[in-house]
Amino acid sequence: MKNSDTGDSDLKFVRNIGIAAHIDAGKTTTTEHILFYTGRVHKIGEVDDGSTITDWMAQERERGITIVSAVTYCSWKNCRINIIDTPGHVDFTAEVERSLRVLDGLIVVFDAVGGVQPQSETVWRQADKYGVPRIAYVNKMDRTGSNFFGAVEKIREKLAAKPLIMQIPIGEESDFQGMVDLVSMKAVIYKDELGLNPEIVEIPESYSKISSEYRNILIETAAEFSDDVMEKYFSGDDILEEEICEAVRKGVINLSLVPVFCGSSLKNKGVQPLLDAVVYYLPSPLDVPPVKGIDPSSGKEITRKASSEEPFSALVYKIQSDPFGKLTYIRVYSGKINTGATAYNVRTGKRERFNRIMRLHADHREEVDMASAGDLYAVVGLKNVKTGDSLCDDKRHILLENITFPEPVISVSIEPATRAEQEHLSDTLEKLQDEDPTFKVSVDDETGQIILSGMGELHLEIITDRILHDFKVDAAVGKPQVAFKESVRKFSIGESVFEKQMSGKNIFGHVRISLQPDENTSGFEFENALENNEIPKEFIPSIRQGIHDALETGVLIGYPVIGVKVTLTGGAYRELESSELAFKIAATMAVRDALAKNESFLMEPIMKVAVETPEQYLGEVIADLNSRRGRIERMESLSGGMQETEASVPLSAMFGYATDLRSLTQGRAVFSSEFLRYSEVPSNIQTEILAKMYGTAY
């Protein structure tokens, strides 16, 4: 049976939120408790025993981590809350990126012991990038070494945020009992095992002074966003709870404030007030600015309001392979579309039919007969779509901002066991690339090997596990390899004249370019420096494409060339013989000419590695990082006798680090790593790499 969807009048009661954090901060546990307390599930799933709703993939349950973002929804205080539970491991940061692109609000979960950890910073930067309002939840208050106020201070210092304390924890570590709500100035005490019936009582005497101090800070902050609160504050009149909430809400929505809450999700304490905070402080689709896009025909900026009366517009933010067909996840920004109707894909210029429209509860589906503004849906029937595509009304086109993803830094080879398995592998790789924009597939021109590239060892481990077991492809997987890049040291000039007879017709293109290092770009910059019509404007895009294609293969080993500027300085055309193809080929050959005249060098991915270790093992950890060509960037003492060390380390030296770190610290240290930048490979290391490629005589 299909359900009807909400209309515009109900959008103020919709929240599209994400839950994000550093790995092991308790994201998925918090999501499971939210689903339990809202009545969406009747039993709390456990990460450790693989019974969670949102971690439904076999690989997630086996490893106890979130790998793909899972969409679900629930209801609380008359609000429908759409939730995306995102991964915490940096290898799957693309899942966070695309989720934040379509969400209106975010809960960032912090470990009360670790505070702001490396992936917390990454998530925060991503939220800043998309301007997503957020609230903070300091979890695991029951842990030994928990420090609520320390975590708040780290949010202020490390994230350059303005945290606003909304609760004071009652009790510490194993004695954590609940919290003081600074809006109502009441204590919330949890006594029953499931936390279903917290007691609302007067504030304990021992917490009266600190509660009053932080209540004053709350009121003073709220006054900055409400004239009514400010007037009552200075006149000494009573300020209503609703007035405080509304003022704080304004500060959250305009990204000025981050309300901070506390709890222990695993011990069933603090989740209901967190749900209240989602309703009270995070925006509805009506509270965020209208989505901006480009009119493809005019190039002008246009907007769409979150209203079903506006022309239909939606963004594809995720694609998932499904036994019954491709499942396409969309955020509808404006308008509405019924089951069976078609929408226009701006990228392809073709219509796509919405055969079935569904709401998702992790891997469970509930069909609806219409998708309308302000909500998240999954669609069956869309065929030629990719992540980031804009779908819109057939007559009122809009190109929405795309989603950008980082480039892969590590690769493995894969070889099908038989020729018959080749097609099966190709189909599987195509599906996986549709699902994951950070997963790339290429073919080595010299060896003919299929190369899989991803964001890290774990990322590729999951990908290959799915290929071999989920898709049941019989194939052999090679060892991980670093995805090097190439760059150049100096200025050089390249020139090419392409003249050839094709299909009985002479085609001609002449291109001259200059190539030089450019530290300000992570890819390549193109400049058209032609001062007259030596080459007509309609051929410039083809020249740029030819340059792009040439830089995909460097002259040292064949890795892509980055950090360069290519300037079109001259050339010639013939009115009857010149074509886009001729200029594209000429540009490619000109770049290769310039690269051959230049001095190329290898660049390697450098990882930002953060290690938390007991203090007694700190010396061994630092010595090991130094042996891996690591550079220590920062050290910090944590609570409970722990030390955090942050270093920049070449990815090539990080293979097997997890095993080595366990050995060094008797399994008591943990680490995380994320891509930081590309840097030049030391000359002695480059010589070794080239010798392996070309023989010791290199």
XYZ file of C-alpha atoms in Angstrom:
698
model
C 0.000 0.000 0.000
C 1.323 3.430 -0.929
C 1.336 6.415 1.388
C 0.687 10.003 0.433
C 3.336 12.562 1.215
C 3.303 15.795 3.173
C 2.448 19.167 1.690
C 4.019 22.617 2.103
C 2.141 23.364 5.326
C 3.881 20.421 6.991
C 7.419 21.316 5.917
C 8.022 23.276 9.115
C 7.655 19.924 10.895
C 10.356 18.213 8.781
C 14.018 17.899 9.756
C 16.618 16.535 7.339
C 19.600 15.770 9.553
C 22.811 13.819 9.527
C 24.764 12.224 12.355
C 28.526 12.415 11.935
C 31.623 11.921 14.043
C 35.087 10.460 14.390
C 35.103 6.666 14.258
C 33.964 5.019 17.533
C 32.460 8.210 18.975
C 29.060 6.485 19.096
C 27.245 7.725 15.991
C 25.484 4.523 15.063
C 24.665 3.713 18.703
C 23.091 7.174 19.028
C 21.075 6.615 15.832
C 19.837 3.240 17.112
C 18.679 4.826 20.376
C 16.941 7.626 18.477
C 15.006 5.011 16.490
C 14.133 3.165 19.709
C 12.906 6.173 21.681
C 10.850 7.439 18.738
C 9.181 4.034 18.432
C 10.662 3.322 15.004
C 12.152 0.069 16.316
C 11.228 -1.966 19.373
C 14.672 -3.251 20.246
C 17.949 -1.359 20.447
C 20.516 -2.725 18.000
C 24.106 -3.237 19.140
C 27.136 -2.387 16.985
C 29.235 -5.109 18.644
C 26.845 -7.939 17.833
C 25.966 -6.658 14.340
C 22.271 -6.090 15.080
C 21.993 -2.393 14.217
C 19.419 -1.154 11.719
C 21.601 1.378 9.912
C 24.719 -0.816 9.631
C 22.977 -3.395 7.442
C 25.757 -4.425 5.046
C 27.570 -7.691 5.832
C 30.920 -5.857 5.754
C 29.631 -3.294 8.299
C 28.350 -5.903 10.721
C 31.499 -7.973 10.402
C 33.809 -5.035 11.200
C 31.537 -3.060 13.545
C 31.895 0.160 11.521
C 29.683 2.249 9.257
C 30.746 2.057 5.610
C 27.835 3.540 3.658
C 25.474 6.290 4.743
C 22.117 4.812 5.720
C 18.853 6.732 5.386
C 15.981 6.282 7.821
C 13.251 8.381 9.407
C 11.258 8.680 12.609
C 8.839 11.022 14.379
C 9.307 13.079 17.527
C 7.020 15.789 18.916
C 4.994 15.991 15.688
C 8.145 16.329 13.565
C 9.269 13.848 10.937
C 13.032 13.490 11.181
C 14.877 12.134 8.137
C 18.243 10.815 9.332
C 21.418 9.920 7.473
C 23.873 7.958 9.633
C 27.283 8.606 8.073
C 30.605 6.706 8.306
C 33.292 7.826 10.736
C 36.260 6.243 8.967
C 38.119 8.690 6.737
C 38.300 6.182 3.849
C 34.550 6.698 3.439
C 34.519 10.471 3.823
C 32.765 10.783 0.429
C 29.643 9.377 2.102
C 29.756 12.282 4.553
C 30.436 14.768 1.751
C 27.398 13.844 -0.325
C 25.170 13.576 2.733
C 26.048 17.074 3.920
C 25.369 18.416 0.421
C 21.655 17.550 0.783
C 21.036 17.917 4.550
C 19.661 20.906 6.434
C 21.174 20.151 9.845
C 23.775 17.993 11.561
C 24.388 16.335 14.918
C 28.142 16.076 15.474
C 28.934 13.428 18.085
C 32.076 13.829 20.218
C 33.692 11.303 22.537
C 33.756 12.778 26.075
C 37.283 11.406 26.540
C 38.825 12.152 23.138
C 36.938 15.404 22.514
C 37.695 16.797 19.061
C 39.449 13.980 17.186
C 40.911 14.128 13.650
C 37.809 12.964 11.801
C 35.724 15.357 13.910
C 37.724 18.169 12.328
C 37.213 16.744 8.830
C 33.449 16.483 9.335
C 33.353 20.026 10.723
C 35.185 21.406 7.689
C 32.764 19.612 5.392
C 29.803 21.099 7.278
C 31.403 24.560 7.026
C 31.838 24.053 3.277
C 28.100 23.494 2.764
C 26.952 25.915 5.481
C 25.121 23.244 7.497
C 23.786 24.317 10.927
C 24.764 21.885 13.652
C 24.423 20.874 17.282
C 27.070 19.038 19.303
C 26.505 15.947 21.427
C 29.246 14.941 23.877
C 28.713 11.195 24.158
C 30.191 8.493 26.409
C 29.935 10.603 29.567
C 30.081 7.348 31.548
C 33.632 6.517 30.369
C 36.650 6.767 32.639
C 38.407 10.029 31.834
C 35.317 11.742 30.403
C 35.533 15.527 30.515
C 32.500 17.462 29.271
C 33.924 20.951 29.756
C 37.256 19.862 28.254
C 35.436 18.624 25.155
C 33.549 21.932 24.895
C 36.794 23.874 25.130
C 38.321 21.755 22.354
C 35.304 22.502 20.163
C 35.993 26.189 20.736
C 39.750 25.989 20.165
C 40.188 23.365 17.452
C 37.068 24.051 15.403
C 36.941 27.852 15.817
C 33.282 27.431 16.776
C 31.097 29.162 19.358
C 29.796 26.317 21.533
C 26.845 27.155 23.773
C 26.408 24.842 26.754
C 22.749 23.821 27.062
C 23.199 21.128 29.727
C 25.431 20.492 32.747
C 26.263 16.804 33.365
C 25.260 15.398 36.748
C 27.874 12.958 37.973
C 31.058 11.853 36.266
C 32.288 8.668 34.626
C 30.530 5.615 36.149
C 28.480 7.963 38.376
C 26.962 9.854 35.432
C 23.234 10.104 36.212
C 21.781 12.743 33.914
C 21.981 16.463 33.281
C 20.734 19.913 34.238
C 18.629 21.485 31.472
C 19.668 25.158 31.470
C 16.560 26.268 29.557
C 14.019 24.876 32.027
C 16.478 24.912 34.984
C 15.411 21.405 35.923
C 17.441 18.231 36.412
C 16.871 15.173 34.223
C 17.786 11.985 36.106
C 17.870 8.515 34.507
C 17.122 5.584 36.812
C 15.451 2.821 34.811
C 17.692 0.584 32.709
C 16.280 1.596 29.307
C 16.032 5.302 30.137
C 12.387 5.388 29.053
C 11.106 7.423 32.000
C 13.662 10.003 33.091
C 12.691 11.920 36.220
C 12.380 15.695 36.003
C 13.400 17.062 39.402
C 14.804 20.178 41.036
C 18.495 20.890 40.491
C 20.645 19.252 43.191
C 22.126 21.795 45.604
C 25.684 20.858 44.629
C 24.929 21.868 41.017
C 23.023 25.066 41.784
C 25.941 27.501 41.489
C 27.462 26.164 38.257
C 24.006 25.855 36.696
C 23.240 29.516 37.488
C 26.558 30.609 35.976
C 25.977 28.790 32.705
C 22.299 29.792 32.636
C 23.425 33.448 32.652
C 25.798 32.749 29.755
C 22.926 31.082 27.882
C 20.602 34.069 28.432
C 23.291 36.602 27.474
C 23.988 34.670 24.280
C 20.297 34.315 23.451
C 19.900 38.080 23.900
C 22.296 38.618 20.982
C 19.705 37.052 18.679
C 16.441 38.371 20.168
C 15.449 41.921 21.036
C 12.685 40.564 23.290
C 15.128 38.450 25.294
C 17.558 41.357 25.519
C 14.850 43.738 26.752
C 13.644 41.291 29.403
C 17.204 40.478 30.440
C 18.056 44.108 31.164
C 14.695 44.849 32.769
C 14.866 41.778 35.008
C 11.611 40.289 33.685
C 11.075 36.533 33.431
C 12.147 35.077 30.103
C 9.996 32.289 28.701
C 11.559 28.987 27.668
C 10.057 29.407 24.202
C 11.788 32.771 23.822
C 15.158 31.279 24.730
C 14.680 28.401 22.292
C 13.649 30.700 19.465
C 16.664 32.970 20.009
C 19.094 30.046 20.117
C 17.447 28.600 17.021
C 18.165 31.833 15.135
C 21.814 31.647 16.154
C 22.074 28.023 15.027
C 20.420 28.592 11.648
C 22.669 31.546 10.805
C 25.715 29.439 11.814
C 26.642 31.649 14.783
C 26.053 29.099 17.553
C 26.583 25.426 18.265
C 24.409 24.246 21.190
C 26.160 21.506 23.175
C 24.399 18.565 24.847
C 25.701 15.545 26.734
C 24.810 11.936 27.413
C 25.723 8.295 27.191
C 23.802 6.708 24.329
C 24.960 3.184 25.160
C 23.750 3.586 28.758
C 20.408 5.066 27.586
C 20.977 8.561 28.965
C 20.539 11.854 27.134
C 19.031 10.820 23.795
C 15.503 12.212 24.376
C 16.804 15.745 25.135
C 18.965 15.446 22.022
C 15.831 14.674 20.000
C 14.174 17.724 21.551
C 17.161 19.773 20.414
C 16.765 18.522 16.820
C 13.149 19.740 16.845
C 13.821 23.013 18.677
C 17.084 24.195 17.111
C 17.829 22.584 13.744
C 16.189 24.091 10.648
C 13.266 22.836 8.621
C 13.452 23.041 4.794
C 11.609 26.367 5.118
C 14.332 27.830 7.355
C 17.215 27.374 4.928
C 17.750 29.695 1.939
C 16.196 28.715 -1.415
C 18.484 26.423 -3.385
C 20.606 28.172 -6.009
C 21.368 26.878 -9.485
C 22.200 27.922 -13.022
C 19.824 28.284 -15.943
C 21.623 26.093 -18.536
C 20.361 28.147 -21.462
C 21.373 31.596 -20.171
C 24.062 30.838 -17.591
C 22.283 33.093 -15.092
C 21.795 32.174 -11.434
C 18.266 31.168 -10.457
C 16.665 29.926 -7.236
C 13.977 27.461 -6.212
C 11.994 27.755 -2.977
C 11.043 24.747 -0.861
C 7.473 24.689 -2.150
C 5.428 22.168 -4.099
C 4.130 25.091 -6.202
C 7.602 25.747 -7.632
C 8.966 23.868 -10.690
C 10.350 20.459 -9.789
C 14.071 20.241 -8.967
C 16.080 17.511 -7.250
C 19.691 16.420 -6.812
C 20.931 12.845 -7.125
C 23.248 12.371 -4.160
C 23.725 8.605 -4.120
C 23.249 5.512 -6.278
C 22.999 1.964 -4.972
C 22.953 -1.309 -6.884
C 19.852 -3.337 -6.123
C 18.701 -6.850 -7.088
C 15.596 -5.263 -8.643
C 17.426 -2.416 -10.404
C 19.351 0.735 -9.679
C 18.236 2.618 -6.552
C 18.707 6.389 -6.880
C 18.720 8.600 -3.769
C 17.468 12.161 -4.312
C 16.838 15.324 -2.339
C 13.824 17.186 -3.706
C 14.369 20.929 -3.368
C 11.232 22.254 -5.050
C 8.027 21.143 -6.726
C 6.676 17.615 -6.737
C 6.607 14.577 -8.977
C 4.239 11.613 -9.059
C 5.035 7.957 -9.589
C 5.169 7.269 -13.328
C 6.047 10.854 -14.260
C 9.287 11.945 -15.949
C 11.942 14.516 -15.041
C 14.652 16.112 -17.178
C 18.316 15.236 -16.526
C 20.342 18.393 -17.219
C 23.611 16.482 -17.722
C 22.300 14.054 -20.356
C 19.531 16.186 -21.818
C 17.163 13.208 -21.517
C 14.037 12.400 -19.535
C 14.034 9.871 -16.704
C 10.906 8.032 -15.524
C 10.111 7.669 -11.816
C 8.738 4.120 -11.833
C 8.635 3.786 -8.046
C 9.203 6.335 -5.283
C 10.143 5.191 -1.789
C 11.088 6.274 1.665
C 13.933 4.257 3.144
C 14.434 2.770 6.580
C 18.025 1.525 6.087
C 17.533 -1.479 3.746
C 13.716 -1.515 4.134
C 11.462 0.413 1.726
C 8.048 2.050 1.970
C 6.439 3.200 -1.270
C 4.821 6.609 -1.654
C 2.924 7.951 -4.631
C 4.639 11.341 -4.794
C 7.946 13.021 -4.022
C 7.628 16.624 -2.884
C 9.823 19.566 -1.885
C 11.984 19.399 1.189
C 12.353 15.627 1.539
C 14.656 12.688 0.837
C 13.561 9.760 -1.339
C 14.810 6.741 -3.243
C 13.650 6.118 -6.815
C 13.572 2.998 -8.982
C 13.514 3.409 -12.759
C 16.126 6.104 -13.386
C 18.581 4.637 -15.876
C 21.260 7.043 -17.077
C 21.957 8.983 -13.872
C 25.103 9.656 -11.869
C 25.836 11.097 -8.447
C 25.514 14.885 -8.645
C 22.995 14.953 -11.524
C 20.290 17.629 -11.506
C 16.744 16.444 -12.227
C 14.156 19.077 -12.983
C 10.927 20.087 -14.671
C 11.015 19.385 -18.407
C 10.307 23.025 -19.297
C 11.993 24.887 -16.397
C 15.579 23.677 -16.309
C 17.993 24.287 -13.430
C 21.551 23.002 -12.928
C 22.203 22.567 -9.201
C 25.659 22.716 -7.626
C 27.429 19.402 -8.083
C 29.164 17.384 -5.359
C 32.963 17.370 -5.375
C 34.937 14.342 -4.231
C 38.635 13.814 -3.436
C 40.863 11.861 -5.803
C 41.934 8.279 -4.923
C 45.414 7.801 -3.455
C 45.884 4.016 -3.443
C 45.299 1.238 -5.959
C 45.308 -2.546 -6.441
C 45.227 -4.703 -9.538
C 42.503 -7.264 -10.158
C 42.450 -10.076 -12.699
C 39.465 -12.288 -13.550
C 40.169 -16.016 -13.210
C 38.817 -16.818 -16.666
C 37.863 -14.990 -19.825
C 34.217 -15.790 -19.044
C 34.525 -13.873 -15.759
C 35.765 -10.753 -17.601
C 32.271 -9.541 -18.479
C 30.962 -10.347 -14.997
C 33.812 -8.286 -13.493
C 33.214 -5.380 -15.897
C 29.508 -5.239 -15.002
C 30.333 -5.354 -11.286
C 32.937 -2.591 -11.516
C 30.493 -0.389 -13.417
C 27.901 -0.803 -10.651
C 30.427 -0.084 -7.914
C 31.662 3.060 -9.697
C 28.068 4.264 -9.983
C 27.684 3.793 -6.231
C 30.996 5.301 -5.134
C 32.452 8.364 -6.921
C 35.788 7.953 -5.085
C 36.276 4.468 -6.532
C 38.018 4.592 -9.921
C 38.785 1.879 -12.461
C 41.467 2.126 -15.144
C 43.489 -0.176 -17.394
C 47.283 -0.126 -17.462
C 48.191 0.527 -21.110
C 51.412 -1.491 -20.917
C 50.336 -4.557 -18.923
C 46.622 -4.568 -19.682
C 45.919 -4.995 -15.943
C 42.698 -3.634 -14.461
C 43.584 -1.129 -11.722
C 41.183 -0.298 -8.871
C 41.847 2.994 -7.049
C 40.375 4.210 -3.776
C 40.792 6.373 -0.686
C 42.720 3.941 1.519
C 43.535 0.341 2.357
C 40.221 -0.245 4.129
C 38.267 1.318 1.256
C 39.834 -1.052 -1.281
C 39.535 -3.980 1.120
C 35.772 -3.403 1.324
C 35.481 -2.927 -2.453
C 37.366 -6.127 -3.267
C 35.457 -8.046 -0.585
C 32.186 -7.005 -2.209
C 33.485 -7.964 -5.673
C 34.536 -11.432 -4.534
C 31.716 -12.253 -2.116
C 28.654 -10.057 -2.726
C 28.923 -10.111 -6.528
C 30.663 -13.529 -6.543
C 33.310 -12.649 -9.132
C 36.127 -15.183 -9.392
C 39.228 -12.977 -9.521
C 42.727 -12.497 -8.073
C 43.554 -9.221 -6.280
C 47.080 -7.768 -6.160
C 48.824 -5.907 -3.354
C 47.985 -2.225 -2.649
C 50.050 0.335 -4.576
C 50.448 4.072 -4.048
C 48.831 6.368 -6.609
C 51.776 8.627 -7.422
C 51.506 11.824 -9.474
C 54.012 13.694 -11.617
C 54.880 17.376 -11.894
C 57.478 19.625 -13.584
C 60.266 21.898 -12.361
C 60.574 24.599 -15.011
C 59.053 26.483 -17.926
C 58.878 24.788 -21.323
C 57.188 25.347 -24.672
C 55.383 22.736 -26.728
C 54.070 22.962 -30.272
C 52.321 20.619 -32.679
C 50.808 20.785 -36.132
C 48.311 18.039 -36.807
C 47.491 17.549 -40.479
C 46.034 14.339 -41.784
C 43.556 12.943 -44.274
C 40.597 11.250 -42.594
C 37.644 9.809 -44.516
C 38.910 11.464 -47.674
C 39.063 14.896 -46.058
C 42.117 16.854 -44.936
C 41.909 18.024 -41.290
C 44.246 20.588 -39.717
C 45.060 22.016 -36.314
C 48.088 23.939 -35.039
C 48.624 24.575 -31.298
C 51.449 26.200 -29.328
C 51.439 26.126 -25.511
C 53.663 26.891 -22.547
C 53.897 24.625 -19.495
C 55.137 25.687 -16.058
C 54.855 24.732 -12.353
C 51.914 26.174 -10.434
C 51.862 25.569 -6.668
C 48.419 27.128 -6.351
C 46.562 24.342 -8.131
C 46.134 20.705 -7.163
C 45.374 19.762 -10.769
C 46.110 22.000 -13.735
C 45.190 25.532 -14.678
C 44.424 26.491 -18.268
C 44.796 30.020 -19.654
C 43.927 31.241 -23.122
C 46.472 33.970 -23.883
C 45.600 34.432 -27.562
C 45.303 38.128 -28.353
C 43.545 37.785 -31.696
C 41.565 35.229 -33.630
C 44.490 32.954 -34.458
C 42.164 30.142 -33.380
C 38.363 30.658 -33.317
C 36.704 30.484 -29.886
C 34.649 27.406 -30.739
C 37.856 25.323 -30.838
C 39.142 26.388 -27.392
C 37.126 23.781 -25.399
C 38.575 21.024 -27.614
C 42.078 22.339 -27.013
C 41.465 22.357 -23.260
C 40.191 18.771 -23.425
C 43.271 17.732 -25.384
C 45.494 19.301 -22.714
C 43.532 17.511 -19.990
C 43.924 14.169 -21.770
C 47.672 14.654 -22.265
C 48.220 15.450 -18.577
C 46.570 12.181 -17.581
C 49.824 10.421 -18.549
C 53.196 11.813 -17.486
C 56.567 11.016 -19.053
C 58.324 9.421 -16.045
C 56.117 6.419 -15.300
C 52.791 7.465 -16.774
C 51.116 8.904 -13.674
C 48.844 11.980 -14.035
C 50.590 15.361 -14.076
C 49.449 17.880 -11.425
C 50.470 21.306 -10.161
C 50.990 22.860 -13.575
C 49.726 25.799 -15.585
C 49.231 25.400 -19.323
C 48.893 28.552 -21.408
C 47.643 28.591 -24.990
C 50.047 31.041 -26.663
C 49.552 30.521 -30.374
C 48.484 28.377 -33.288
C 46.684 28.502 -36.595
C 43.604 27.196 -38.334
C 42.272 26.738 -41.837
C 38.678 27.653 -42.401
C 37.741 24.604 -44.471
C 40.037 22.021 -42.856
C 40.183 22.742 -39.127
C 38.002 20.713 -36.742
C 37.509 20.099 -33.018
C 39.199 16.701 -33.328
C 42.259 18.181 -35.088
C 42.759 20.810 -32.377
C 42.218 18.290 -29.573
C 44.911 16.004 -31.017
C 47.252 18.932 -31.711
C 46.887 20.164 -28.101
C 47.617 16.686 -26.728
C 50.767 16.422 -28.841
C 51.877 19.949 -27.884
C 51.664 19.126 -24.175
C 53.645 15.920 -24.687
C 56.262 17.957 -26.532
C 56.483 20.408 -23.613
C 56.685 17.592 -21.041
C 59.508 15.939 -22.967
C 61.501 19.205 -22.851
C 60.844 19.748 -19.142
C 62.209 18.105 -15.994
C 59.577 15.873 -14.421
C 59.538 14.438 -10.909
C 57.328 12.129 -8.869
C 54.918 13.280 -6.178
C 53.467 11.038 -3.466
C 50.384 11.288 -1.241
C 51.138 12.437 2.307
C 48.738 11.349 5.039
C 47.783 13.188 8.217
C 48.174 10.478 10.866
C 46.867 10.878 14.422
C 47.875 8.297 17.033
C 46.394 8.018 20.526
C 48.650 5.932 22.744
C 49.273 5.321 26.440
C 52.126 7.600 27.523
C 54.465 4.664 28.264
C 54.582 3.745 24.553
C 55.004 7.286 23.232
C 58.737 6.942 22.530
C 58.291 3.761 20.488
C 55.400 5.277 18.534
C 57.367 8.419 17.633
C 60.455 6.418 16.679
C 58.340 4.225 14.414
C 56.727 7.247 12.734
C 60.180 8.771 12.165
C 61.347 5.508 10.582
C 58.469 5.839 8.118
C 59.710 9.269 6.959
C 57.078 10.822 9.204
C 57.221 14.397 10.422
C 55.777 15.076 13.873
C 53.420 18.074 13.620
C 51.741 18.191 17.036
C 51.644 16.421 20.409
C 49.001 16.752 23.102
C 48.366 15.163 26.493
C 44.909 13.638 26.853
C 43.084 12.535 29.952
C 43.659 9.066 31.389
C 47.403 9.027 30.727
C 46.984 9.083 26.942
C 49.011 11.053 24.426
C 47.936 12.174 20.967
C 50.595 12.537 18.298
C 49.854 14.033 14.905
C 52.272 13.476 12.044
C 52.478 13.781 8.272
C 53.622 10.467 6.781
C 53.980 9.241 3.167
C 51.216 6.794 2.304
C 53.794 4.368 0.869
C 55.238 3.978 4.377
C 51.874 3.331 6.041
C 51.130 -0.134 4.668
C 50.761 -2.564 7.561
C 50.845 0.216 10.153
C 47.788 -1.038 12.043
C 49.493 -4.370 12.760
C 52.803 -2.745 13.706
C 51.111 -0.254 16.030
C 49.246 -3.037 17.830
C 52.557 -4.848 18.325
C 54.329 -1.745 19.641
C 51.619 -0.855 22.164
C 50.173 -4.261 23.116
C 47.040 -3.331 21.215
C 46.305 -0.265 23.360
C 46.928 2.490 20.779
C 44.557 3.588 18.027
C 45.181 5.705 14.955
C 43.387 7.429 12.107
C 44.740 8.822 8.873
C 43.453 11.022 6.084
C 44.887 12.423 2.884
C 46.708 15.705 3.461
C 48.538 16.708 0.267
C 50.877 15.589 -2.500
C 54.608 16.257 -1.955
C 57.739 15.626 -3.986
C 59.278 12.187 -3.562
C 62.866 12.439 -2.214
C 65.401 11.950 -4.999
C 66.838 8.719 -3.568
C 63.358 7.201 -3.252
C 62.470 8.330 -6.774
C 65.611 6.674 -8.099
C 64.612 3.404 -6.383
C 61.091 3.573 -7.840
C 62.349 4.250 -11.362
C 64.938 1.497 -11.046
C 62.208 -0.992 -10.189
C 60.205 0.174 -13.193
C 62.989 0.270 -15.753
C 65.704 -1.908 -14.257
C 68.764 -1.154 -12.136
C 70.462 0.513 -15.089
C 68.115 3.509 -14.884
